[in-house]
CSV table of C-alpha atoms in Angstrom, one decimal:
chain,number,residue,atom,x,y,z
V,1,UNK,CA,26.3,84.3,192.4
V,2,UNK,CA,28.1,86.1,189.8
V,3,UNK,CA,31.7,86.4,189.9
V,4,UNK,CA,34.3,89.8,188.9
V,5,UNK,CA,34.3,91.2,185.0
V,6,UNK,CA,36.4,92.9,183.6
V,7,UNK,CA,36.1,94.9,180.2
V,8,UNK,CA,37.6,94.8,177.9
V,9,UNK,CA,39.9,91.8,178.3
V,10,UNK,CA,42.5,93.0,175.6
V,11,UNK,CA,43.7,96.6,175.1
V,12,UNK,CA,46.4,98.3,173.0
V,13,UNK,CA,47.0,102.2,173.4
V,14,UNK,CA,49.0,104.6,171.7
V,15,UNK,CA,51.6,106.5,174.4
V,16,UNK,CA,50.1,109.8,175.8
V,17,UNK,CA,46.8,108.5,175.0
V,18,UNK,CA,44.0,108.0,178.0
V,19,UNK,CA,42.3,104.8,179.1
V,20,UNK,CA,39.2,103.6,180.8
V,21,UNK,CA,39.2,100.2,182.3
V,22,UNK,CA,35.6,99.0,184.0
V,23,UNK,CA,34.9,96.1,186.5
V,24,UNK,CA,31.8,94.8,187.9
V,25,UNK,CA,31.6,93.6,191.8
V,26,UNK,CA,30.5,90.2,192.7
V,27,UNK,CA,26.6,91.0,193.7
V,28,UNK,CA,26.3,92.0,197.5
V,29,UNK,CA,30.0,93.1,197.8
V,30,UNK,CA,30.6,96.7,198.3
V,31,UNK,CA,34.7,97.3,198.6
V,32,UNK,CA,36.9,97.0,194.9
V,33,UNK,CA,40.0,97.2,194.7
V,34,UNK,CA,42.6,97.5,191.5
V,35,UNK,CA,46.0,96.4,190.6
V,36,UNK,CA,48.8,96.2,188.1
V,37,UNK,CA,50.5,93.4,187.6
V,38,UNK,CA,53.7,93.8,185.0
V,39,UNK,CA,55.4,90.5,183.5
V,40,UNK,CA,56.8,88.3,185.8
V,41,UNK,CA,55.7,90.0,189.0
V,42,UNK,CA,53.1,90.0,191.6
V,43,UNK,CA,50.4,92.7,191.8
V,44,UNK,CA,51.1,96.0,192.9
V,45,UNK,CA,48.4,97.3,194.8
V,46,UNK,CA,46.8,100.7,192.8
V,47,UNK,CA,43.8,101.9,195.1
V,48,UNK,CA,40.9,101.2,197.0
V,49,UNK,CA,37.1,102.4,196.7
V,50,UNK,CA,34.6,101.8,199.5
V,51,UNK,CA,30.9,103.4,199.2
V,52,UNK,CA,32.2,105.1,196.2
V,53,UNK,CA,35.2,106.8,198.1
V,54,UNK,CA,38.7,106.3,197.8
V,55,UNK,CA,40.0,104.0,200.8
V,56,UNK,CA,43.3,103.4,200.4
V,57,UNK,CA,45.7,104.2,197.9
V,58,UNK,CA,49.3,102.4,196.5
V,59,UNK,CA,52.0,104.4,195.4
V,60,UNK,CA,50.9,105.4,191.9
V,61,UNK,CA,51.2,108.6,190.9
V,62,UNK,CA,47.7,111.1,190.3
V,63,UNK,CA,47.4,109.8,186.6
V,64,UNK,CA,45.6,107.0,187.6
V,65,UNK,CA,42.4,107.6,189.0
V,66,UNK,CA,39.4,105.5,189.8
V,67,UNK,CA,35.5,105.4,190.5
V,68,UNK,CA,32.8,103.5,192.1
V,69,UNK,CA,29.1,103.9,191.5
V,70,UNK,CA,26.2,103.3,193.3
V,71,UNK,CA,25.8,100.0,192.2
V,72,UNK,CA,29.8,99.2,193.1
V,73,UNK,CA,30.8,98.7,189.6
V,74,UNK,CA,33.9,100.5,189.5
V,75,UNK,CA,36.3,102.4,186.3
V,76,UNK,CA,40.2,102.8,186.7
V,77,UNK,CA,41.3,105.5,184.5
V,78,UNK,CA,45.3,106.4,183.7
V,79,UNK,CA,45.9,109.5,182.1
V,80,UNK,CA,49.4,110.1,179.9
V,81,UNK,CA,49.8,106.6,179.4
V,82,UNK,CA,53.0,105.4,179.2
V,83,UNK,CA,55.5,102.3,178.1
V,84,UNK,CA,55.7,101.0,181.4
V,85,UNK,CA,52.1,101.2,182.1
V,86,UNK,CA,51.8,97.7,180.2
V,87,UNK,CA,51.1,95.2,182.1
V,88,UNK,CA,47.5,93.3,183.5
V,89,UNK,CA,45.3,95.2,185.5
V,90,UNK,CA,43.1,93.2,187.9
V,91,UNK,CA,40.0,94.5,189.8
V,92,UNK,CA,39.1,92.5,193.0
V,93,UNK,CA,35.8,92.9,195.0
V,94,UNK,CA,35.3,92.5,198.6
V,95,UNK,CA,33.3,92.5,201.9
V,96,UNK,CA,33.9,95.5,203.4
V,97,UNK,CA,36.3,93.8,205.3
V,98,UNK,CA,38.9,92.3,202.6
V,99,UNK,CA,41.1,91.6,205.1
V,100,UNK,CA,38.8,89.1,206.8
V,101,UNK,CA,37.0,87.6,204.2
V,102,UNK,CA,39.9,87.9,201.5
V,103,UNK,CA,38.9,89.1,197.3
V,104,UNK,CA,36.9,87.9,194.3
V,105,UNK,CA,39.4,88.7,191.5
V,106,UNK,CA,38.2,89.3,188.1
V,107,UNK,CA,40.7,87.2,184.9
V,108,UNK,CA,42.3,91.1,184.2
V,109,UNK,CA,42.6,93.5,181.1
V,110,UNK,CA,45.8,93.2,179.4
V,111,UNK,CA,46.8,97.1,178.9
V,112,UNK,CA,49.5,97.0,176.2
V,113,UNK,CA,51.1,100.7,175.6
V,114,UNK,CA,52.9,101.3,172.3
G,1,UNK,CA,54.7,99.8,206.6
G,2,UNK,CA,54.1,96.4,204.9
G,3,UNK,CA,55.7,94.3,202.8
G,4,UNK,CA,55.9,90.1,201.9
G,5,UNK,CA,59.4,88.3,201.1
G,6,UNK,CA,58.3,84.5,199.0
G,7,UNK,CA,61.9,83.1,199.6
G,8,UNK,CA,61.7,80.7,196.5
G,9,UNK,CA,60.7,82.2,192.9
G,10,UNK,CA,60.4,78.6,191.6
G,11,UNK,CA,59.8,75.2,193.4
G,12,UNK,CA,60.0,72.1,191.4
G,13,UNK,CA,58.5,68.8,193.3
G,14,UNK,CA,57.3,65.4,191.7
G,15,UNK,CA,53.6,64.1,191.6
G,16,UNK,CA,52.9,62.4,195.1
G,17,UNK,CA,55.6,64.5,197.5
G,18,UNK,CA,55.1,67.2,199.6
G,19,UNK,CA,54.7,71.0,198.5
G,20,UNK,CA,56.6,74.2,200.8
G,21,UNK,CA,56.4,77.5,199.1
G,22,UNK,CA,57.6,79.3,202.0
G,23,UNK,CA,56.8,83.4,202.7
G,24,UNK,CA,58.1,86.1,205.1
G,25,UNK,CA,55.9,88.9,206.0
G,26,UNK,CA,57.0,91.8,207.8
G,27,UNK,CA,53.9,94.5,209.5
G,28,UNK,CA,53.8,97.4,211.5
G,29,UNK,CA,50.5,96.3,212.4
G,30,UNK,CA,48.2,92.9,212.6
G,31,UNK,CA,48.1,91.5,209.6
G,32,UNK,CA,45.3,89.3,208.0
G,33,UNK,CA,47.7,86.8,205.3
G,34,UNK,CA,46.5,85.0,202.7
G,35,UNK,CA,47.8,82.7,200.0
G,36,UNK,CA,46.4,82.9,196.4
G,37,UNK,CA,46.8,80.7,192.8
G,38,UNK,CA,47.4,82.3,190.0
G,39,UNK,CA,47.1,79.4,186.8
G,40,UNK,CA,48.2,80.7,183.1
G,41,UNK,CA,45.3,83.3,181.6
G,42,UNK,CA,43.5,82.9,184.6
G,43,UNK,CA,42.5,85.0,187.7
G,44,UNK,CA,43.1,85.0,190.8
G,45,UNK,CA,41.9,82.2,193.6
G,46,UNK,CA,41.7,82.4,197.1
G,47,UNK,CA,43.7,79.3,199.0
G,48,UNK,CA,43.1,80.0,202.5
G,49,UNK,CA,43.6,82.6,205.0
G,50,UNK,CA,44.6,83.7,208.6
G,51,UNK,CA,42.9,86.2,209.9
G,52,UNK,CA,43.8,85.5,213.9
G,53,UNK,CA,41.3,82.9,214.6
G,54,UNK,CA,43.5,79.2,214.3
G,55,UNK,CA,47.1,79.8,213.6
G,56,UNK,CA,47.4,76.5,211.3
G,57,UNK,CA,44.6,77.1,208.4
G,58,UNK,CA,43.4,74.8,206.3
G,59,UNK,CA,42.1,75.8,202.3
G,60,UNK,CA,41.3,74.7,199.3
G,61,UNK,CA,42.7,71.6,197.2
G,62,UNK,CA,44.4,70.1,200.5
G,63,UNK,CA,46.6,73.6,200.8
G,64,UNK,CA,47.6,74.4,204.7
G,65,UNK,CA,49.3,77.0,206.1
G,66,UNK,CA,50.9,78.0,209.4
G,67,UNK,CA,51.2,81.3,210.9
G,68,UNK,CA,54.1,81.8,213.2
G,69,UNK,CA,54.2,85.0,214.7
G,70,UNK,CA,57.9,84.6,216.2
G,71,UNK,CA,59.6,83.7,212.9
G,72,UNK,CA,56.9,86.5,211.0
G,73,UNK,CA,56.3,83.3,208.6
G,74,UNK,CA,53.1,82.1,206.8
G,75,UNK,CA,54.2,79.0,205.0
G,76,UNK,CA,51.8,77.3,202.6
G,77,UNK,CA,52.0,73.1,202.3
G,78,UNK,CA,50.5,70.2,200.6
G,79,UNK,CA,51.5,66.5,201.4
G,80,UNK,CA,51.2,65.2,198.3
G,81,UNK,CA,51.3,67.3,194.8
G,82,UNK,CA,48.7,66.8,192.1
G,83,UNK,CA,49.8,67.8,188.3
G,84,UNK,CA,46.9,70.3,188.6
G,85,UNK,CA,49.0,72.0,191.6
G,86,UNK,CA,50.8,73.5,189.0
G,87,UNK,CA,50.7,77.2,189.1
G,88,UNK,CA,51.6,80.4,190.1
G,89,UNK,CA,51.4,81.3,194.4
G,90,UNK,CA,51.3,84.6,196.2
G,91,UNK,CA,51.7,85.1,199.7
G,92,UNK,CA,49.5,88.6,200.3
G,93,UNK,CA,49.0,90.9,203.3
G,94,UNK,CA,46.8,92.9,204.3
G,95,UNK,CA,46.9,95.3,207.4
G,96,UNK,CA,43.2,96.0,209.1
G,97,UNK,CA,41.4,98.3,208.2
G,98,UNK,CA,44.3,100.5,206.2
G,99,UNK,CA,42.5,98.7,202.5
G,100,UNK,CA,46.0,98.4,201.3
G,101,UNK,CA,47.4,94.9,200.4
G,102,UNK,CA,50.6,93.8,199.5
G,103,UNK,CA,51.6,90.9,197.1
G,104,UNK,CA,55.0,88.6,197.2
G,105,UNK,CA,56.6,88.2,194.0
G,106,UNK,CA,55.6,84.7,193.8
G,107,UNK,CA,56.5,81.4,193.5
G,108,UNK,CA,56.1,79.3,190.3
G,109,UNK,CA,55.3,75.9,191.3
G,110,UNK,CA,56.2,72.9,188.6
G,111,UNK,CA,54.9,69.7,189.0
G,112,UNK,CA,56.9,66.6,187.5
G,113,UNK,CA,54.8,63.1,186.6
Protein backbone atom coordinates (compact mmCIF):
# COMPACT_ATOMS: atom_id res chain seq x y z
CA UNK A 1 0.00 0.00 0.00
CA UNK A 2 1.43 3.23 -0.98
CA UNK A 3 1.36 6.09 1.09
CA UNK A 4 0.71 10.38 0.21
CA UNK A 5 3.31 12.32 -2.27
CA UNK A 6 3.83 15.32 -2.53
CA UNK A 7 5.79 17.28 -5.39
CA UNK A 8 7.92 18.97 -5.31
CA UNK A 9 9.13 18.92 -1.72
CA UNK A 10 11.04 22.34 -1.85
CA UNK A 11 9.71 25.51 -3.59
CA UNK A 12 10.81 29.13 -3.83
CA UNK A 13 8.54 31.72 -5.78
CA UNK A 14 8.98 35.18 -6.66
CA UNK A 15 5.74 37.50 -5.12
CA UNK A 16 2.86 37.87 -7.67
CA UNK A 17 4.01 34.84 -9.28
CA UNK A 18 1.52 31.49 -9.56
CA UNK A 19 2.15 28.01 -8.22
CA UNK A 20 1.08 24.46 -8.73
CA UNK A 21 1.50 22.06 -5.97
CA UNK A 22 0.42 18.15 -6.85
CA UNK A 23 -0.40 15.21 -4.41
CA UNK A 24 -1.02 11.65 -5.07
CA UNK A 25 -3.86 9.68 -2.75
CA UNK A 26 -2.97 6.60 -0.90
CA UNK A 27 -4.42 3.83 -3.62
CA UNK A 28 -8.19 3.08 -2.89
CA UNK A 29 -8.83 6.43 -1.08
CA UNK A 30 -11.07 8.82 -2.88
CA UNK A 31 -11.42 12.18 -0.48
CA UNK A 32 -7.98 14.82 -0.32
CA UNK A 33 -7.81 17.31 1.53
CA UNK A 34 -4.97 20.33 1.71
CA UNK A 35 -3.51 22.61 4.23
CA UNK A 36 -1.11 25.31 5.15
CA UNK A 37 0.77 25.08 7.90
CA UNK A 38 2.98 28.53 8.71
CA UNK A 39 6.00 28.33 11.32
CA UNK A 40 5.16 27.49 14.54
CA UNK A 41 1.48 26.66 14.04
CA UNK A 42 -0.93 23.93 13.39
CA UNK A 43 -2.56 23.45 9.97
CA UNK A 44 -5.12 25.54 8.73
CA UNK A 45 -7.49 23.66 6.91
CA UNK A 46 -7.56 25.08 2.88
CA UNK A 47 -10.21 22.78 1.10
CA UNK A 48 -11.76 19.64 0.43
CA UNK A 49 -12.17 17.49 -2.92
CA UNK A 50 -14.40 14.47 -3.00
CA UNK A 51 -15.16 12.72 -6.60
CA UNK A 52 -13.39 15.55 -8.05
CA UNK A 53 -15.70 18.23 -6.38
CA UNK A 54 -15.04 20.69 -3.91
CA UNK A 55 -16.40 19.44 -0.42
CA UNK A 56 -15.61 21.77 1.97
CA UNK A 57 -13.75 24.73 1.98
CA UNK A 58 -11.46 26.84 4.93
CA UNK A 59 -11.41 30.40 4.95
CA UNK A 60 -8.87 31.11 2.15
CA UNK A 61 -9.56 33.52 -0.10
CA UNK A 62 -10.54 32.54 -4.18
CA UNK A 63 -6.65 32.59 -5.09
CA UNK A 64 -6.17 29.28 -4.04
CA UNK A 65 -7.89 26.79 -5.89
CA UNK A 66 -7.64 23.13 -6.25
CA UNK A 67 -8.35 19.91 -8.38
CA UNK A 68 -8.94 16.28 -8.25
CA UNK A 69 -8.79 13.89 -11.21
CA UNK A 70 -10.21 10.79 -12.01
CA UNK A 71 -7.61 8.89 -10.51
CA UNK A 72 -7.82 11.20 -7.06
CA UNK A 73 -4.52 12.72 -7.52
CA UNK A 74 -5.12 16.10 -6.65
CA UNK A 75 -3.22 19.95 -7.66
CA UNK A 76 -3.62 23.04 -5.22
CA UNK A 77 -3.01 26.11 -7.12
CA UNK A 78 -2.52 29.93 -5.43
CA UNK A 79 -2.65 32.62 -7.73
CA UNK A 80 -0.89 36.23 -6.69
CA UNK A 81 1.24 34.73 -4.34
CA UNK A 82 2.20 36.46 -1.52
CA UNK A 83 4.80 36.84 1.65
CA UNK A 84 2.56 35.29 3.92
CA UNK A 85 1.69 32.48 1.67
CA UNK A 86 5.07 30.75 2.97
CA UNK A 87 4.63 28.20 4.93
CA UNK A 88 4.24 23.97 4.34
CA UNK A 89 1.46 22.87 2.57
CA UNK A 90 0.28 19.37 3.32
CA UNK A 91 -2.19 17.16 1.34
CA UNK A 92 -4.04 14.35 3.27
CA UNK A 93 -6.10 11.47 1.67
CA UNK A 94 -8.98 9.82 3.05
CA UNK A 95 -11.99 7.36 3.02
CA UNK A 96 -14.73 9.14 2.07
CA UNK A 97 -15.48 9.42 5.56
CA UNK A 98 -12.21 11.34 7.15
CA UNK A 99 -13.92 11.88 10.03
CA UNK A 100 -14.32 8.09 10.82
CA UNK A 101 -11.39 6.63 9.59
CA UNK A 102 -9.03 9.84 10.14
CA UNK A 103 -6.04 10.96 7.02
CA UNK A 104 -2.93 9.67 5.34
CA UNK A 105 -0.84 12.83 5.32
CA UNK A 106 1.85 13.23 2.73
CA UNK A 107 5.76 14.92 4.46
CA UNK A 108 4.49 18.58 2.67
CA UNK A 109 5.96 21.12 0.11
CA UNK A 110 7.73 23.85 1.69
CA UNK A 111 6.29 27.00 -0.38
CA UNK A 112 8.83 29.83 0.37
CA UNK A 113 7.55 33.33 -1.29
CA UNK A 114 10.20 36.00 -1.76
CA UNK B 1 -18.65 26.51 14.19
CA UNK B 2 -15.60 24.55 15.29
CA UNK B 3 -12.65 25.17 16.84
CA UNK B 4 -9.78 23.14 19.30
CA UNK B 5 -8.02 24.90 22.42
CA UNK B 6 -4.36 22.49 23.32
CA UNK B 7 -4.00 24.21 26.82
CA UNK B 8 -0.19 23.62 26.95
CA UNK B 9 2.20 24.78 23.85
CA UNK B 10 5.10 22.89 25.50
CA UNK B 11 5.20 19.89 28.00
CA UNK B 12 8.48 18.84 29.38
CA UNK B 13 8.39 15.19 31.24
CA UNK B 14 11.43 12.75 32.02
CA UNK B 15 11.99 9.25 30.37
CA UNK B 16 9.76 6.78 32.46
CA UNK B 17 6.74 9.29 33.89
CA UNK B 18 3.60 9.89 32.64
CA UNK B 19 2.65 12.08 29.51
CA UNK B 20 -0.90 14.70 29.54
CA UNK B 21 -1.07 16.98 26.66
CA UNK B 22 -4.39 18.09 27.37
CA UNK B 23 -7.11 19.66 24.58
CA UNK B 24 -10.46 21.48 24.61
CA UNK B 25 -12.69 21.21 21.68
CA UNK B 26 -15.71 23.21 21.30
CA UNK B 27 -18.56 21.92 18.24
CA UNK B 28 -21.83 22.93 17.09
CA UNK B 29 -22.22 19.57 16.03
CA UNK B 30 -20.72 15.77 16.82
CA UNK B 31 -17.46 15.75 16.46
CA UNK B 32 -15.10 12.79 15.41
CA UNK B 33 -11.41 13.97 17.43
CA UNK B 34 -8.34 12.75 16.81
CA UNK B 35 -4.83 13.26 18.04
CA UNK B 36 -1.84 13.29 15.57
CA UNK B 37 2.40 13.46 15.79
CA UNK B 38 4.05 15.59 13.98
CA UNK B 39 8.27 14.64 14.43
CA UNK B 40 10.90 17.33 12.79
CA UNK B 41 10.74 17.03 8.60
CA UNK B 42 8.24 14.53 8.95
CA UNK B 43 4.45 14.12 8.12
CA UNK B 44 1.77 13.69 9.84
CA UNK B 45 0.72 10.30 11.98
CA UNK B 46 -2.46 9.27 13.08
CA UNK B 47 -2.48 8.43 17.21
CA UNK B 48 -5.89 7.36 17.76
CA UNK B 49 -9.26 8.52 17.42
CA UNK B 50 -12.89 8.92 18.78
CA UNK B 51 -15.33 8.68 16.58
CA UNK B 52 -18.42 7.70 19.24
CA UNK B 53 -17.88 4.09 19.59
CA UNK B 54 -15.67 3.71 23.29
CA UNK B 55 -15.18 6.99 24.96
CA UNK B 56 -11.57 5.99 26.28
CA UNK B 57 -9.44 5.08 22.92
CA UNK B 58 -6.58 3.43 22.86
CA UNK B 59 -3.64 4.20 19.70
CA UNK B 60 -0.53 3.84 18.77
CA UNK B 61 2.89 3.67 20.79
CA UNK B 62 0.81 3.15 24.13
CA UNK B 63 -1.07 6.81 23.50
CA UNK B 64 -4.77 6.88 25.16
CA UNK B 65 -7.21 9.24 25.16
CA UNK B 66 -10.49 10.12 26.90
CA UNK B 67 -13.42 11.79 25.59
CA UNK B 68 -15.54 13.58 28.02
CA UNK B 69 -18.41 15.08 26.64
CA UNK B 70 -19.35 17.21 29.97
CA UNK B 71 -15.96 18.98 30.34
CA UNK B 72 -15.82 19.15 25.97
CA UNK B 73 -12.20 17.54 26.68
CA UNK B 74 -10.13 14.95 24.62
CA UNK B 75 -6.99 14.46 26.66
CA UNK B 76 -4.19 12.36 25.22
CA UNK B 77 -1.83 10.17 27.88
CA UNK B 78 1.00 7.80 28.07
CA UNK B 79 2.22 6.14 31.43
CA UNK B 80 5.50 6.11 30.81
CA UNK B 81 7.50 8.45 28.14
CA UNK B 82 10.02 6.98 25.73
CA UNK B 83 12.76 9.50 24.24
CA UNK B 84 11.21 8.67 20.88
CA UNK B 85 7.83 10.37 22.33
CA UNK B 86 9.43 13.38 21.51
CA UNK B 87 7.51 15.44 19.08
CA UNK B 88 5.13 17.67 18.03
CA UNK B 89 0.95 16.79 19.08
CA UNK B 90 -2.27 18.14 17.56
CA UNK B 91 -5.58 17.69 18.95
CA UNK B 92 -7.91 17.80 15.49
CA UNK B 93 -11.66 17.95 14.88
CA UNK B 94 -13.67 17.11 12.59
CA UNK B 95 -17.53 17.75 12.33
CA UNK B 96 -19.50 14.82 10.19
CA UNK B 97 -20.00 15.03 7.13
CA UNK B 98 -19.16 19.10 6.75
CA UNK B 99 -15.20 17.77 5.33
CA UNK B 100 -13.83 20.59 7.29
CA UNK B 101 -11.22 19.89 10.07
CA UNK B 102 -9.70 21.97 12.55
CA UNK B 103 -6.16 21.75 14.03
CA UNK B 104 -4.98 22.94 17.78
CA UNK B 105 -1.95 24.82 17.83
CA UNK B 106 -0.10 22.12 19.32
CA UNK B 107 1.85 20.95 21.91
CA UNK B 108 5.65 20.34 21.75
CA UNK B 109 6.40 17.53 23.82
CA UNK B 110 10.32 17.22 25.30
CA UNK B 111 11.50 14.25 26.65
CA UNK B 112 14.48 14.41 29.31
CA UNK B 113 16.89 11.05 29.81
Amino acid sequence: ETGVTQSPTHLIKTRGQQVTLRCSSQSGHNTVSWYQQALGQGPQFIFQYYREEENGRGNFPPRFSGLQFPNYSSELNVNALELDDSALYLCASSLVRGEDYGYTFGSGTRLTVV
Amino acid sequence: AQSVTQLDSHVSVSEGTPVLLRCNYSSSYSPSLFWYVQHPNKGLQLLLKYTSAATLVKGINGFEAEFKKSETSFHLTKPSAHMSDAAEYFCVVIITNAGKSTFGDGTTLTVKP
